[in-house]
XYZ file of C-alpha atoms in Angstrom:
780
model
C 90.332 -70.351 -129.722
C 92.194 -67.667 -131.658
C 95.950 -68.178 -131.855
C 96.433 -64.520 -130.884
C 95.161 -65.257 -127.365
C 98.104 -65.915 -125.092
C 97.921 -66.900 -121.457
C 100.213 -65.592 -118.737
C 103.716 -66.906 -118.247
C 104.947 -68.297 -114.949
C 106.948 -65.118 -114.388
C 103.861 -62.940 -114.934
C 101.846 -65.121 -112.560
C 104.563 -64.862 -109.888
C 104.641 -61.080 -110.259
C 100.894 -60.764 -109.803
C 101.018 -63.085 -106.809
C 103.710 -60.869 -105.324
C 101.460 -57.839 -105.876
C 98.558 -59.612 -104.178
C 96.460 -59.689 -107.350
C 95.113 -63.179 -106.661
C 91.618 -64.539 -106.353
C 92.110 -65.516 -102.721
C 88.835 -65.180 -100.851
C 88.029 -65.072 -97.162
C 86.264 -68.354 -96.509
C 85.151 -70.096 -93.365
C 87.975 -72.169 -91.953
C 87.879 -74.780 -89.263
C 90.092 -74.357 -86.210
C 93.674 -75.467 -86.437
C 94.781 -78.420 -84.286
C 96.872 -76.004 -82.226
C 93.836 -73.784 -81.630
C 91.702 -76.784 -80.612
C 94.271 -77.797 -77.991
C 94.538 -74.213 -76.729
C 90.763 -73.660 -76.478
C 90.211 -76.938 -74.601
C 93.157 -76.605 -72.211
C 93.206 -72.872 -71.452
C 89.765 -72.502 -69.875
C 88.614 -70.802 -66.695
C 87.389 -74.115 -65.278
C 90.722 -75.805 -65.908
C 92.527 -72.884 -64.258
C 90.357 -73.123 -61.140
C 90.827 -76.885 -60.967
C 94.616 -76.535 -61.317
C 94.652 -74.015 -58.449
C 92.645 -76.443 -56.286
C 94.950 -79.310 -57.325
C 98.043 -77.354 -56.311
C 96.408 -76.419 -52.972
C 95.815 -80.092 -52.102
C 99.309 -80.980 -53.298
C 100.864 -78.413 -50.996
C 99.077 -79.796 -47.914
C 99.928 -83.394 -48.802
C 96.375 -84.713 -49.395
C 97.407 -86.845 -52.345
C 94.466 -89.229 -52.708
C 92.069 -86.294 -52.984
C 93.953 -85.265 -56.118
C 91.971 -87.848 -58.127
C 89.436 -85.196 -59.171
C 92.044 -83.747 -61.547
C 91.935 -87.039 -63.471
C 88.317 -86.347 -64.400
C 89.314 -82.850 -65.541
C 92.210 -84.295 -67.577
C 90.109 -86.948 -69.313
C 87.285 -84.462 -69.919
C 89.761 -82.177 -71.675
C 91.216 -85.033 -73.743
C 87.747 -86.217 -74.764
C 86.836 -82.659 -75.775
C 89.987 -82.355 -77.889
C 89.474 -85.741 -79.587
C 85.821 -85.031 -80.383
C 86.605 -81.579 -81.790
C 89.454 -82.924 -83.936
C 87.136 -85.657 -85.287
C 84.545 -82.996 -86.005
C 87.156 -80.825 -87.743
C 88.257 -83.689 -89.972
C 84.666 -84.479 -90.935
C 84.045 -80.833 -91.827
C 87.330 -80.537 -93.732
C 86.511 -83.608 -95.831
C 83.158 -82.147 -96.818
C 84.735 -78.758 -97.517
C 87.075 -80.406 -100.015
C 84.049 -81.901 -101.794
C 82.659 -78.410 -102.421
C 85.905 -77.003 -103.835
C 86.106 -76.392 -107.575
C 88.982 -75.874 -110.024
C 89.416 -73.507 -112.953
C 90.852 -74.345 -116.380
C 93.435 -71.712 -117.361
C 95.989 -71.044 -120.084
C 99.516 -70.644 -118.694
C 102.817 -70.886 -120.503
C 100.878 -71.892 -123.617
C 99.362 -74.928 -121.877
C 95.937 -75.617 -120.438
C 96.104 -76.474 -116.728
C 93.621 -76.878 -113.886
C 94.179 -74.899 -110.707
C 92.116 -74.061 -107.586
C 90.103 -70.916 -108.294
C 91.827 -69.202 -105.363
C 95.091 -69.356 -107.358
C 93.722 -67.354 -110.283
C 95.492 -64.036 -110.852
C 94.565 -60.856 -112.685
C 94.605 -61.221 -116.500
C 94.555 -65.026 -116.421
C 92.893 -66.577 -119.470
C 90.224 -69.056 -118.362
C 88.124 -71.535 -120.322
C 84.440 -71.750 -119.479
C 81.744 -74.084 -120.796
C 78.276 -75.267 -119.864
C 77.926 -76.003 -116.154
C 80.974 -73.982 -115.061
C 80.567 -71.354 -112.369
C 82.431 -68.154 -113.203
C 85.188 -67.931 -110.566
C 86.045 -64.238 -110.947
C 84.752 -61.195 -112.815
C 85.989 -61.510 -116.382
C 85.579 -60.313 -119.982
C 84.862 -62.599 -122.940
C 87.761 -62.590 -125.428
C 86.676 -65.452 -127.686
C 83.487 -67.441 -128.267
C 79.993 -66.822 -126.887
C 77.773 -68.274 -124.217
C 74.577 -67.855 -122.284
C 74.894 -66.999 -118.611
C 72.508 -67.743 -115.774
C 72.811 -64.844 -113.306
C 70.052 -66.064 -110.985
C 72.505 -66.446 -108.113
C 73.216 -62.718 -108.393
C 69.828 -61.308 -109.358
C 67.277 -64.019 -108.588
C 66.134 -63.936 -112.237
C 66.335 -67.238 -114.124
C 66.434 -65.772 -117.665
C 69.628 -66.506 -119.597
C 71.849 -63.584 -120.645
C 73.785 -63.903 -123.896
C 77.473 -62.976 -123.708
C 79.746 -62.349 -126.697
C 83.247 -60.899 -127.156
C 84.006 -57.875 -124.921
C 80.983 -58.591 -122.679
C 81.562 -58.708 -118.932
C 80.646 -61.772 -116.863
C 80.268 -61.615 -113.103
C 81.588 -64.110 -110.582
C 78.976 -66.408 -109.122
C 77.102 -66.775 -112.437
C 76.856 -70.074 -114.322
C 77.481 -70.856 -117.967
C 74.204 -72.429 -119.137
C 75.030 -72.843 -122.844
C 77.963 -72.382 -125.192
C 81.619 -71.997 -124.364
C 84.073 -69.152 -124.293
C 87.522 -67.956 -123.406
C 87.676 -65.054 -120.937
C 90.248 -62.775 -119.339
C 90.085 -62.256 -115.564
C 89.289 -58.571 -115.004
C 88.846 -58.455 -111.232
C 89.955 -60.860 -108.507
C 89.348 -61.517 -104.826
C 87.667 -58.749 -102.872
C 87.202 -56.618 -106.012
C 84.786 -59.120 -107.586
C 81.080 -58.341 -107.665
C 80.135 -61.379 -105.574
C 82.857 -60.619 -103.019
C 81.592 -57.052 -102.611
C 78.092 -58.309 -101.826
C 79.584 -60.909 -99.518
C 81.537 -58.192 -97.693
C 78.251 -56.527 -96.727
C 77.484 -59.654 -94.724
C 80.897 -59.840 -93.068
C 79.989 -58.609 -89.631
C 79.948 -60.442 -86.355
C 76.583 -62.149 -86.017
C 75.271 -62.541 -82.496
C 74.913 -66.203 -81.641
C 71.269 -67.057 -81.052
C 71.920 -70.203 -79.014
C 69.787 -70.444 -75.884
C 72.032 -73.207 -74.572
C 75.091 -70.976 -74.936
C 73.302 -68.081 -73.213
C 72.192 -70.367 -70.380
C 75.660 -71.794 -69.859
C 77.262 -68.340 -69.932
C 74.800 -67.247 -67.256
C 75.562 -70.299 -65.098
C 79.328 -69.908 -65.602
C 79.192 -66.213 -64.740
C 77.157 -66.940 -61.606
C 79.512 -69.713 -60.470
C 82.563 -67.529 -61.128
C 81.114 -64.723 -59.033
C 80.149 -67.053 -56.180
C 83.048 -69.495 -56.025
C 85.844 -67.226 -54.812
C 84.082 -65.367 -51.952
C 82.386 -68.552 -50.711
C 85.683 -70.439 -50.899
C 87.478 -67.729 -48.932
C 84.735 -67.573 -46.277
C 84.579 -71.364 -45.896
C 88.362 -71.657 -45.597
C 88.531 -68.903 -42.972
C 85.606 -70.421 -41.056
C 87.282 -73.829 -40.852
C 90.761 -72.518 -40.120
C 90.074 -69.661 -37.700
C 86.703 -70.383 -36.095
C 86.490 -74.187 -36.134
C 90.283 -74.617 -35.702
C 90.193 -77.536 -38.137
C 93.853 -77.231 -39.115
C 95.341 -76.174 -42.439
C 95.091 -79.567 -44.202
C 91.459 -80.239 -43.228
C 90.486 -76.639 -44.064
C 91.999 -76.936 -47.525
C 90.403 -80.372 -48.126
C 86.945 -79.171 -47.065
C 87.206 -75.952 -49.088
C 88.432 -77.738 -52.207
C 85.644 -80.315 -51.876
C 83.041 -77.539 -51.742
C 84.523 -75.658 -54.697
C 85.004 -78.760 -56.867
C 81.310 -79.478 -56.459
C 80.365 -75.953 -57.566
C 82.143 -76.158 -60.927
C 79.858 -77.552 -63.662
C 82.794 -78.043 -65.993
C 81.516 -81.370 -67.255
C 78.350 -79.666 -68.487
C 80.367 -77.582 -70.951
C 82.353 -80.621 -72.060
C 79.163 -82.647 -72.440
C 77.637 -80.000 -74.690
C 80.743 -79.613 -76.853
C 81.140 -83.381 -77.189
C 77.486 -84.021 -78.051
C 77.480 -81.214 -80.626
C 80.737 -82.564 -82.070
C 79.159 -86.014 -82.384
C 76.188 -84.396 -84.126
C 78.522 -82.701 -86.604
C 80.132 -86.070 -87.362
C 76.728 -87.715 -87.796
C 75.518 -84.955 -90.102
C 78.723 -85.118 -92.140
C 77.873 -88.750 -92.917
C 74.584 -87.466 -94.309
C 76.537 -84.986 -96.468
C 75.647 -81.957 -94.356
C 78.492 -79.546 -93.634
C 78.196 -77.724 -90.284
C 80.083 -74.422 -90.259
C 78.897 -73.253 -86.842
C 78.365 -75.731 -84.017
C 75.418 -74.145 -82.193
C 73.331 -73.754 -85.379
C 72.236 -77.375 -84.818
C 70.293 -76.129 -81.816
C 68.941 -73.064 -83.632
C 67.550 -75.090 -86.531
C 65.841 -77.444 -84.090
C 63.930 -74.454 -82.680
C 62.866 -72.658 -85.893
C 59.175 -72.148 -86.598
C 59.579 -70.475 -90.018
C 61.753 -71.640 -92.921
C 62.202 -69.295 -95.869
C 62.873 -71.227 -99.065
C 64.272 -70.213 -102.401
C 62.429 -71.909 -105.288
C 65.298 -72.789 -107.626
C 67.746 -75.231 -106.125
C 65.641 -75.891 -103.036
C 62.191 -76.986 -104.170
C 63.227 -77.522 -107.775
C 66.343 -79.309 -108.994
C 67.528 -76.526 -111.322
C 66.466 -78.769 -114.201
C 63.381 -79.221 -116.388
C 61.501 -82.109 -117.926
C 58.859 -82.660 -120.601
C 55.613 -82.928 -118.672
C 53.225 -83.341 -121.603
C 53.015 -83.412 -125.387
C 50.030 -81.900 -127.256
C 50.001 -83.363 -130.764
C 48.536 -81.270 -133.583
C 49.341 -82.486 -137.100
C 51.743 -85.349 -136.422
C 51.978 -88.608 -134.534
C 54.123 -89.092 -131.464
C 56.864 -91.058 -133.247
C 57.370 -88.329 -135.853
C 57.342 -85.641 -133.146
C 59.986 -87.408 -131.066
C 62.205 -87.928 -134.133
C 61.971 -84.217 -134.986
C 62.742 -83.186 -131.399
C 65.702 -85.580 -131.210
C 67.027 -84.221 -134.517
C 66.874 -80.587 -133.344
C 68.543 -81.460 -130.052
C 71.429 -83.342 -131.684
C 72.037 -80.567 -134.225
C 72.215 -77.823 -131.585
C 75.513 -76.953 -129.897
C 73.680 -75.187 -127.073
C 72.514 -77.487 -124.298
C 70.272 -75.253 -122.196
C 67.708 -76.557 -119.716
C 65.002 -76.689 -122.414
C 67.088 -78.720 -124.849
C 68.336 -80.930 -122.004
C 64.715 -81.714 -121.116
C 64.045 -82.596 -124.768
C 67.215 -84.700 -124.841
C 66.045 -86.685 -121.806
C 62.587 -87.100 -123.349
C 63.963 -88.436 -126.688
C 66.917 -90.302 -125.270
C 66.194 -93.558 -127.150
C 65.168 -91.935 -130.485
C 67.576 -91.906 -133.442
C 67.909 -88.405 -134.993
C 67.868 -87.426 -138.666
C 71.167 -86.032 -139.946
C 71.190 -82.230 -140.092
C 72.560 -80.483 -143.202
C 72.425 -76.899 -141.912
C 71.378 -75.515 -138.539
C 70.380 -72.050 -137.288
C 71.105 -71.716 -133.559
C 68.827 -70.093 -130.997
C 69.260 -66.369 -130.397
C 67.664 -63.954 -127.960
C 66.289 -61.949 -130.892
C 64.526 -64.755 -132.786
C 63.588 -67.003 -129.823
C 63.731 -70.117 -132.058
C 66.230 -72.586 -133.541
C 66.043 -75.147 -136.323
C 67.611 -76.607 -139.437
C 67.297 -78.533 -142.688
C 67.598 -82.313 -142.412
C 68.479 -85.259 -144.624
C 64.839 -86.320 -144.917
C 64.100 -83.086 -146.806
C 62.262 -81.500 -143.898
C 62.962 -78.364 -141.905
C 62.258 -78.722 -138.164
C 61.998 -75.677 -135.898
C 61.337 -75.242 -132.169
C 60.698 -72.019 -130.278
C 58.219 -69.775 -128.519
C 54.871 -69.856 -130.377
C 54.463 -66.086 -130.491
C 57.830 -65.789 -132.274
C 57.507 -68.826 -134.545
C 54.002 -67.959 -135.801
C 53.902 -64.379 -137.042
C 50.280 -64.666 -138.238
C 48.202 -65.550 -135.173
C 44.916 -65.743 -137.117
C 46.386 -68.273 -139.542
C 47.516 -70.438 -136.617
C 44.499 -69.802 -134.371
C 44.259 -73.515 -133.526
C 47.713 -73.418 -131.953
C 46.972 -70.374 -129.794
C 43.587 -71.795 -128.765
C 45.359 -74.911 -127.541
C 47.832 -72.743 -125.633
C 45.013 -70.765 -123.973
C 43.554 -74.015 -122.640
C 46.769 -74.813 -120.723
C 46.271 -73.805 -117.082
C 49.451 -75.242 -115.632
C 52.568 -73.082 -115.323
C 54.855 -74.577 -117.930
C 57.266 -73.473 -120.599
C 55.497 -74.021 -123.940
C 57.657 -74.895 -126.951
C 56.124 -75.060 -130.400
C 57.472 -77.692 -132.821
C 56.852 -77.034 -136.519
C 58.010 -78.404 -139.849
C 58.324 -77.123 -143.383
C 59.287 -78.366 -146.837
C 61.314 -75.208 -147.422
C 64.663 -74.176 -145.881
C 65.292 -71.331 -143.424
C 66.316 -68.097 -145.182
C 68.876 -66.484 -142.881
C 66.862 -65.366 -139.849
C 63.540 -65.664 -141.699
C 61.292 -68.700 -141.295
C 59.499 -70.357 -144.234
C 55.876 -69.364 -144.962
C 54.517 -72.899 -145.119
C 55.019 -73.827 -141.467
C 53.007 -76.821 -140.311
C 52.458 -77.148 -136.517
C 53.426 -80.589 -135.238
C 53.069 -80.305 -131.466
C 53.236 -78.203 -128.341
C 55.901 -79.451 -125.927
C 55.136 -78.627 -122.287
C 58.255 -78.315 -120.154
C 58.250 -77.618 -116.441
C 60.619 -77.459 -113.504
C 61.776 -80.787 -112.105
C 60.863 -81.026 -108.450
C 63.486 -82.313 -106.075
C 63.069 -85.907 -105.046
C 61.051 -86.358 -101.834
C 60.300 -82.614 -101.675
C 56.599 -83.302 -100.986
C 57.467 -85.611 -98.091
C 59.841 -82.962 -96.750
C 57.153 -80.279 -96.935
C 54.654 -82.622 -95.220
C 57.189 -83.278 -92.452
C 57.566 -79.598 -91.637
C 53.791 -79.032 -91.813
C 53.267 -81.799 -89.242
C 55.974 -80.283 -87.048
C 54.217 -76.903 -87.039
C 56.924 -75.183 -89.075
C 55.674 -72.551 -91.544
C 57.296 -72.666 -94.994
C 57.590 -69.423 -96.963
C 58.797 -69.412 -100.585
C 60.793 -66.275 -101.425
C 61.881 -66.116 -105.066
C 62.948 -63.674 -107.750
C 60.793 -65.527 -110.319
C 57.300 -64.479 -111.384
C 54.480 -64.800 -108.887
C 52.606 -67.260 -111.121
C 55.619 -69.563 -111.386
C 56.351 -69.489 -107.671
C 52.661 -70.000 -106.789
C 52.339 -73.083 -108.978
C 55.553 -74.634 -107.660
C 54.295 -74.050 -104.111
C 50.949 -75.666 -104.968
C 52.656 -78.703 -106.441
C 54.782 -79.218 -103.343
C 51.817 -78.786 -100.986
C 52.983 -75.649 -99.193
C 50.163 -74.038 -97.202
C 48.916 -70.674 -98.433
C 50.020 -71.346 -102.017
C 46.718 -69.962 -103.356
C 47.623 -66.515 -102.092
C 50.839 -64.953 -103.269
C 52.252 -61.441 -103.299
C 54.179 -59.670 -106.050
C 56.928 -57.816 -104.205
C 57.205 -55.215 -106.975
C 53.881 -53.898 -105.639
C 55.233 -53.549 -102.100
C 56.456 -49.974 -101.796
C 56.841 -49.274 -98.055
C 58.408 -51.028 -95.072
C 54.991 -51.078 -93.397
C 53.505 -52.987 -96.335
C 56.442 -55.401 -96.305
C 56.096 -55.974 -92.568
C 52.408 -56.813 -92.994
C 53.053 -59.052 -96.019
C 55.772 -60.999 -94.173
C 53.241 -62.285 -91.658
C 50.234 -62.520 -93.982
C 51.645 -64.381 -97.014
C 53.697 -67.539 -97.541
C 54.455 -67.083 -101.252
C 56.556 -64.156 -102.497
C 57.498 -63.474 -106.131
C 59.803 -60.933 -107.792
C 61.709 -60.469 -104.532
C 64.899 -58.387 -104.613
C 67.944 -59.276 -102.447
C 67.250 -56.260 -100.207
C 63.629 -57.353 -99.757
C 64.717 -60.877 -98.830
C 66.748 -59.423 -95.984
C 63.859 -57.193 -94.873
C 61.418 -60.119 -94.931
C 63.682 -62.135 -92.634
C 64.059 -59.166 -90.266
C 60.290 -58.597 -90.268
C 59.599 -62.228 -89.385
C 62.120 -62.075 -86.543
C 60.520 -58.856 -85.303
C 57.218 -60.753 -85.096
C 58.858 -63.214 -82.690
C 59.614 -66.015 -85.130
C 62.767 -68.113 -85.148
C 63.711 -68.026 -88.833
C 65.795 -70.337 -91.002
C 66.732 -69.301 -94.531
C 67.819 -71.534 -97.382
C 69.531 -70.144 -100.453
C 72.250 -70.695 -102.989
C 72.943 -67.341 -104.610
C 74.766 -64.103 -103.977
C 71.315 -62.500 -103.945
C 70.512 -64.607 -100.852
C 73.608 -63.611 -98.856
C 72.160 -60.701 -96.876
C 69.056 -62.681 -95.918
C 71.139 -65.731 -94.998
C 73.260 -63.598 -92.695
C 70.220 -62.164 -90.906
C 68.448 -65.498 -90.417
C 68.661 -67.304 -87.077
C 69.882 -70.341 -89.004
C 71.213 -70.171 -92.570
C 71.368 -73.133 -94.958
C 73.133 -73.074 -98.341
C 73.364 -75.505 -101.231
C 76.899 -76.629 -102.090
C 76.247 -76.071 -105.795
C 75.428 -72.416 -105.159
C 77.709 -69.425 -104.846
C 80.735 -69.411 -102.600
C 79.406 -66.226 -100.998
C 76.261 -68.064 -99.880
C 78.268 -71.015 -98.546
C 80.644 -68.732 -96.638
C 77.930 -66.954 -94.651
C 75.791 -70.047 -94.057
C 75.932 -72.140 -90.925
C 74.883 -75.325 -92.721
C 75.770 -76.458 -96.249
C 73.869 -79.286 -97.959
C 76.681 -80.972 -99.879
C 74.295 -83.073 -101.986
C 72.133 -79.992 -102.661
C 69.170 -81.943 -101.339
C 66.486 -80.141 -99.329
C 65.213 -83.575 -98.286
C 68.174 -83.743 -95.874
C 66.615 -80.991 -93.736
C 64.318 -83.257 -91.665
C 67.359 -85.316 -90.662
C 69.191 -82.138 -89.639
C 66.204 -80.981 -87.579
C 65.867 -84.444 -86.015
C 69.571 -84.454 -85.126
C 69.194 -81.011 -83.592
C 66.244 -82.115 -81.515
C 68.048 -85.205 -80.317
C 71.027 -83.083 -79.355
C 69.178 -80.266 -77.599
C 66.659 -82.413 -75.720
C 69.405 -84.747 -74.522
C 71.723 -81.895 -73.504
C 68.823 -80.379 -71.567
C 68.187 -83.682 -69.825
C 71.840 -84.423 -69.040
C 72.792 -80.876 -68.000
C 70.454 -81.072 -65.029
C 72.700 -83.799 -63.574
C 75.638 -81.375 -63.463
C 73.538 -78.600 -61.962
C 72.543 -80.866 -59.066
C 76.110 -80.894 -57.789
C 76.530 -77.161 -58.386
C 73.330 -76.227 -56.527
C 73.806 -78.449 -53.474
C 77.508 -77.548 -53.237
C 76.706 -73.818 -53.122
C 73.916 -74.302 -50.563
C 76.019 -76.572 -48.348
C 79.047 -74.276 -48.558
C 76.920 -71.350 -47.378
C 75.412 -73.435 -44.570
C 78.727 -74.798 -43.260
C 80.409 -71.403 -43.542
C 78.150 -70.050 -40.825
C 78.013 -73.117 -38.556
C 80.492 -74.758 -36.269
C 80.265 -78.052 -38.159
C 83.003 -79.239 -40.504
C 82.101 -79.591 -44.204
C 81.277 -83.313 -44.599
C 82.608 -84.066 -48.075
C 86.113 -84.648 -49.381
C 87.095 -84.150 -53.050
C 87.653 -87.879 -53.634
C 84.109 -88.653 -52.466
C 82.588 -86.120 -54.851
C 84.773 -87.529 -57.631
C 83.217 -90.965 -57.057
C 79.639 -89.640 -56.971
C 80.237 -87.368 -59.954
C 81.744 -90.098 -62.119
C 79.017 -92.721 -61.535
C 75.870 -90.617 -61.097
C 76.675 -87.632 -63.322
C 79.502 -88.111 -65.827
C 78.846 -91.630 -67.091
C 75.008 -91.384 -67.145
C 75.021 -87.943 -68.751
C 77.026 -89.117 -71.773
C 74.820 -92.189 -72.228
C 71.630 -90.124 -72.007
C 73.012 -87.405 -74.278
C 73.524 -89.807 -77.187
C 70.119 -91.510 -77.063
C 67.444 -91.129 -79.788
C 65.076 -88.219 -79.109
C 62.946 -86.511 -81.776
C 60.619 -84.545 -79.499
C 59.951 -80.939 -80.466
C 62.246 -78.546 -78.572
C 60.020 -76.511 -76.266
C 60.197 -74.300 -73.207
C 62.920 -72.252 -71.568
C 66.189 -74.213 -71.517
C 67.528 -72.631 -68.306
C 64.278 -73.054 -66.380
C 63.925 -76.640 -67.566
C 67.385 -77.791 -66.420
C 67.125 -75.943 -63.091
C 63.642 -77.374 -62.454
C 64.886 -80.915 -63.083
C 67.983 -80.420 -60.932
C 66.291 -78.848 -57.902
C 64.546 -81.978 -56.489
C 67.800 -83.928 -56.214
C 69.835 -80.874 -55.089
C 67.330 -79.974 -52.365
C 67.137 -83.614 -51.242
C 70.929 -83.708 -50.853
C 70.971 -80.374 -49.026
C 68.184 -81.371 -46.606
C 69.754 -84.780 -45.923
C 73.247 -83.436 -45.233
C 71.973 -80.548 -43.106
C 69.736 -82.956 -41.137
C 72.519 -85.395 -40.348
C 74.855 -82.511 -39.492
C 72.322 -81.037 -37.036
C 71.572 -84.470 -35.567
C 75.276 -84.937 -34.912
C 75.046 -82.121 -32.369
C 72.709 -84.233 -30.204
C 73.594 -87.778 -31.316
C 76.906 -89.585 -30.757
C 77.898 -89.529 -34.436
C 81.475 -88.908 -35.506
C 82.522 -86.623 -38.375
C 83.585 -89.718 -40.373
C 80.070 -91.179 -39.992
C 78.497 -87.856 -40.975
C 80.671 -87.874 -44.090
C 79.768 -91.497 -44.908
C 76.021 -90.936 -44.475
C 76.284 -87.755 -46.610
C 77.951 -89.728 -49.410
C 75.300 -92.491 -49.307
C 72.251 -90.202 -49.342
C 73.823 -87.956 -51.998
C 74.499 -90.952 -54.229
C 70.884 -92.129 -53.659
C 69.394 -88.722 -54.574
C 71.507 -88.484 -57.730
C 70.645 -92.061 -58.750
C 66.937 -91.314 -58.327
C 67.314 -88.374 -60.714
C 69.182 -90.552 -63.223
C 66.352 -93.112 -63.059
C 63.669 -90.453 -63.681
C 65.657 -88.983 -66.580
C 66.127 -92.457 -68.080
C 62.408 -93.157 -68.401
C 61.195 -94.814 -70.537
C 63.867 -97.442 -70.046
C 65.532 -99.252 -72.916
C 68.382 -101.774 -73.033
C 71.161 -99.153 -73.031
C 69.655 -97.026 -70.268
C 68.955 -100.084 -68.133
C 72.526 -101.255 -68.583
C 73.790 -97.792 -67.637
C 71.710 -97.811 -64.422
C 72.944 -101.295 -63.489
C 76.583 -100.331 -64.080
C 76.284 -97.071 -62.111
C 74.590 -98.798 -59.172
C 77.046 -101.686 -59.247
C 79.998 -99.287 -59.410
C 78.797 -97.363 -56.367
C 78.080 -100.585 -54.439
C 81.535 -102.021 -55.179
C 83.214 -98.730 -54.208
C 81.263 -98.510 -50.955
C 81.926 -102.146 -49.923
C 85.431 -102.870 -51.161
C 87.081 -99.441 -51.463
C 85.588 -97.661 -48.462
C 89.000 -96.834 -47.035
C 90.144 -95.176 -50.272
C 87.081 -92.909 -50.252
C 87.281 -92.290 -46.468
C 84.064 -94.205 -45.776
C 83.628 -95.928 -42.407
C 81.374 -98.648 -40.963
C 78.331 -97.064 -39.372
C 77.196 -97.422 -35.764
C 73.604 -98.603 -35.038
C 72.453 -94.998 -34.492
C 74.025 -93.913 -37.767
C 72.433 -96.861 -39.637
C 68.994 -95.893 -38.308
C 69.533 -92.283 -39.373
C 70.668 -93.460 -42.823
C 67.583 -95.675 -43.254
C 65.181 -92.942 -42.171
C 66.847 -90.375 -44.446
C 66.820 -92.806 -47.380
C 63.107 -93.484 -46.954
C 62.355 -89.768 -46.669
C 64.514 -89.125 -49.749
C 62.439 -91.542 -51.831
C 59.242 -89.738 -50.828
C 60.493 -86.138 -50.919
C 62.451 -86.483 -54.163
C 59.599 -88.099 -56.101
C 57.100 -85.564 -54.783
C 59.311 -82.606 -55.741
C 60.185 -84.140 -59.120
C 56.496 -84.586 -59.945
C 55.896 -80.924 -59.134
C 58.913 -79.911 -61.241
C 57.754 -82.111 -64.138
C 54.321 -80.476 -64.118
C 55.969 -77.042 -64.093
C 58.125 -77.976 -67.116
C 55.145 -79.364 -69.042
C 53.105 -76.236 -68.308
C 55.998 -74.017 -69.398
C 56.392 -75.943 -72.656
C 52.658 -75.831 -73.418
C 52.593 -72.066 -72.845
C 55.516 -71.740 -75.267
C 53.543 -73.576 -77.981
C 50.458 -71.369 -77.461
C 52.550 -68.212 -77.788
């Protein structure tokens, strides 16, 4: 570094910070602890429950206040799970942070790239990502701008040349002055185009919002009508009217369903974090589980952004001599680009010959080489640039024409004469052709096979040449690899729309075309996931239903993506999809338990509003049933293994599963209430019978949802049944349960027998409906 280059002083840094000339970027942040507490406590459901709690408190019905305990613990569990999820995400976020090496106060220091200020002097070398737009002030390097443009060719940068943020230094080293920071940087400007509110595509969220909205609309008028009916028409008294009304309304609130979903998704985030997958948006786990098209970038996704020597074609030398020459050229070169790194790996155990003078690679000559201590000159480079007389070296070009694979071909030659400036000797003797190709990511073929078996279409969208992309796709086994489209030939939106559905391999794709391809696929009814790592992928990532970025890619890509693969390993995707399927299928199964209570509570409230019979349930009874037949089982079922493909309409599925139990409860309670008009059955007996048959109906649903049984599910069923039995026998007084008269026992037995028949018949019908709905979804 030139001594004339001076970094900023602390005073100059402070002044620029005061002026806001810092490299601070808007990144995705997790919620603060304060926000987590606020969001979990200040909810509509909690407000309604507090109002009901206060109502019971005012009329002195203290034991019925137990339902608030469930609300309290649900809220605490939600807070704990979200904080655990936040910590897991924060730990992974730290892993993806990088630091910049800068010159300040005459000393070299490392600082977070967000603390860079305008005019900072930064040091960059091979492997560094450029943190802000800057200008080279000393040295030279080769820059990979593929994250910005999609092109993998290296761009040479010398003094006074501009380098854009998001690019990588692939060879050389330099000293640069920061020219633009923060929002003024090139990458930040592209990122800003994607900074709009993206509509959440979660079907679960839409379903729950619909259910919440419906319950909110219904709960207040029904509550008012039921209260007035009991107080003014049935003359039940203020305390009994409040107790009955609160019991009905508590049953209508599916608050646990929301908690269940948040908790299960939080657990999924924690599980994925252990697999080095960073989840930026909770509901994307569901979206990825539903996708039927995944758009892949070639570099960084299918390939490992590295190359290797795939073959060696010897010409006028043996393998030992060739490897020694290659090792000698590699060791003499200061540039370590992907080609030389592949040669270095190939000749790792070969001792080089000492180099006396070396001519580095340049974009003009396309070769590099030097004179060595053994008296030989070794040169490597592109054949068409190394051999000026093609007729003289016809053998070499004939060998090249026989190569059908898509590889980078490097010619190795030797001479007894030295290199004259930028002119090669005339007596070049070909030694070998070195075939270098992209290194495929480990397990990429197994990953591709997994998605093929799951019916997910893979589409490769790359800025590289069509031939390169086609051959990579063939090697990984992607369907449709034989047919590829060059996007430079696509001129109209109509052609693009047709190509999006027709082809799976796309080459020479621009960032704008990537976005249009994603939109076209969505317009054709596909659920689309997009993987990418560059600024050129940002717009497409933002439009995709689920966006996945590599941690080694640009910050812009990570910021707009819902998932970040911290280990940059596409092979992690099947685990993410499997986790999503487990989560969504289990939430669907468990949510139906909560809807049972909501449906029968609404139906019963309407029935008892317009009859002269007192509502049979009390809040404490519903708390018991809810805890042992809904709350506890739902959390056990929601965390079980489940890798089935997500199919069908979520809302229809959970309602269909809930209806048999809800209708059974409604019919049983209405029957016993009507019978009480002709049979000598007290209100306490009606209430007791209602509790028993409701618990039975809910347990039957839990059993059906638990099939096939395993050790954990069997244990859960035993504990739930035992808990209800113990409560009924030993704590009947606490739950306002009474001993039944002979008539009441007969009614209970008849209703229980009918429940077994009616529930199983209705559930079988519902199960067939769900299966039919899911099969129709697959055919569409």
